[in-house]
CSV table of C-alpha atoms in Angstrom, one decimal:
chain,number,residue,atom,x,y,z
E,39,MET,CA,-23.6,-1.2,-16.6
E,40,LEU,CA,-19.9,-2.2,-18.8
E,41,VAL,CA,-20.6,-5.2,-21.0
E,42,PRO,CA,-17.9,-7.2,-21.1
E,43,ARG,CA,-15.6,-7.6,-24.6
E,44,LEU,CA,-13.9,-11.0,-25.7
E,45,ILE,CA,-10.0,-11.4,-25.7
E,46,ALA,CA,-10.2,-14.5,-28.3
E,47,ALA,CA,-12.6,-16.1,-30.8
E,48,VAL,CA,-15.2,-18.4,-29.4
E,49,TYR,CA,-17.4,-20.8,-30.2
E,50,VAL,CA,-21.2,-21.2,-28.8
E,51,GLN,CA,-24.6,-22.2,-30.1
E,52,ASP,CA,-27.6,-19.9,-30.0
E,53,PRO,CA,-29.7,-21.1,-27.9
E,54,CYS,CA,-32.8,-20.8,-29.7
E,55,THR,CA,-32.2,-21.6,-33.3
E,56,ARG,CA,-29.0,-24.0,-31.8
E,57,GLU,CA,-26.7,-22.5,-34.7
E,58,GLU,CA,-23.0,-22.5,-34.4
E,59,LEU,CA,-22.0,-18.8,-33.7
E,60,ILE,CA,-18.0,-17.5,-33.6
E,61,LEU,CA,-18.0,-14.9,-31.7
E,62,LEU,CA,-14.6,-12.6,-32.5
E,63,PRO,CA,-12.2,-10.9,-30.1
E,64,GLY,CA,-13.8,-7.2,-29.4
E,65,ASP,CA,-17.0,-7.9,-29.4
E,66,GLU,CA,-19.4,-7.3,-26.5
E,67,PRO,CA,-22.1,-10.4,-27.3
E,68,SER,CA,-25.8,-9.6,-25.5
E,69,PRO,CA,-26.0,-11.5,-21.6
E,70,GLU,CA,-27.8,-14.9,-23.5
E,71,LEU,CA,-24.7,-15.2,-25.7
E,72,ALA,CA,-22.0,-14.1,-22.9
E,73,ALA,CA,-23.7,-16.8,-20.2
E,74,LEU,CA,-22.3,-19.1,-22.6
E,75,VAL,CA,-18.8,-18.5,-22.8
E,76,THR,CA,-17.1,-20.2,-19.7
E,77,ASN,CA,-13.2,-19.6,-20.1
E,78,PRO,CA,-12.8,-16.4,-18.2
E,79,ASP,CA,-9.4,-15.9,-20.3
E,80,ALA,CA,-11.8,-15.2,-22.8
E,81,TRP,CA,-12.7,-12.1,-21.7
E,82,GLU,CA,-11.0,-8.7,-21.5
E,83,ALA,CA,-10.5,-7.6,-17.9
E,84,SER,CA,-11.7,-4.9,-16.1
E,85,PRO,CA,-9.9,-2.7,-14.3
E,86,GLY,CA,-10.2,-3.6,-11.2
E,87,GLU,CA,-11.0,-7.2,-11.6
E,88,CYS,CA,-7.0,-7.5,-12.2
E,89,GLY,CA,-6.2,-9.1,-8.5
E,90,PRO,CA,-3.0,-8.1,-6.9
E,91,GLU,CA,0.4,-7.2,-8.3
E,92,PRO,CA,2.7,-9.7,-9.4
E,93,PHE,CA,5.3,-10.5,-7.6
E,94,ALA,CA,9.0,-12.6,-8.4
E,95,VAL,CA,9.9,-15.2,-6.5
E,96,GLY,CA,13.5,-15.0,-5.0
E,97,GLU,CA,14.1,-11.1,-5.8
E,98,PRO,CA,17.6,-9.6,-4.0
E,99,ASP,CA,16.6,-7.9,-0.9
E,100,THR,CA,16.7,-4.6,-1.5
E,101,SER,CA,16.8,-3.1,1.8
E,102,GLY,CA,20.5,-2.0,2.1
E,103,GLN,CA,21.2,-4.8,5.1
E,104,LYS,CA,24.2,-7.1,4.6
E,105,PRO,CA,24.0,-10.9,5.7
E,106,ALA,CA,25.6,-11.3,9.0
E,107,ASP,CA,28.5,-13.4,7.8
E,108,LEU,CA,29.6,-10.5,5.4
E,109,GLU,CA,29.5,-7.9,8.1
E,110,ALA,CA,31.8,-9.0,10.4
E,111,GLY,CA,34.8,-9.3,8.1
E,112,GLU,CA,34.3,-5.9,6.0
E,113,ALA,CA,33.8,-3.7,8.6
E,114,SER,CA,37.1,-4.5,9.8
E,115,GLY,CA,38.5,-4.1,6.2
E,116,ASP,CA,40.0,-7.7,6.3
E,117,GLY,CA,37.6,-8.9,3.6
E,118,PRO,CA,37.2,-12.5,3.0
E,119,LYS,CA,38.9,-14.7,5.4
E,120,LYS,CA,41.5,-16.6,3.2
E,121,SER,CA,42.9,-20.2,4.9
E,122,VAL,CA,47.7,-20.2,4.5
E,123,PRO,CA,48.9,-22.1,2.7
E,124,ARG,CA,50.8,-25.0,4.8
E,125,ARG,CA,55.0,-25.2,4.2
E,126,ALA,CA,56.1,-28.0,2.8
E,127,ARG,CA,58.1,-29.9,5.7
E,128,SER,CA,62.2,-30.0,5.2
E,129,SER,CA,62.8,-33.5,3.6
E,130,SER,CA,66.7,-33.5,5.5
E,131,ALA,CA,66.5,-35.2,9.3
E,132,SER,CA,68.8,-33.2,11.6
């Protein structure tokens, strides 16, 4: 059986002597003392306990597809549509 290792210093009270003990990072405490360490972040994770692979929220789409609204303009070679500027009315009355 693999004995877990601590990655953080923790304080525990020996159940027999009631003496306060400091368990240091890298220590592999006895099962009696290990049971007193209740914070899971104090322990080194074993290779199978890492859980699912983390992923970033809002990652860019890597499938190579473009949004539908851009495909229509770019496919015709026109590019994005621009508005046509208005011409000013002439002030002369005919």
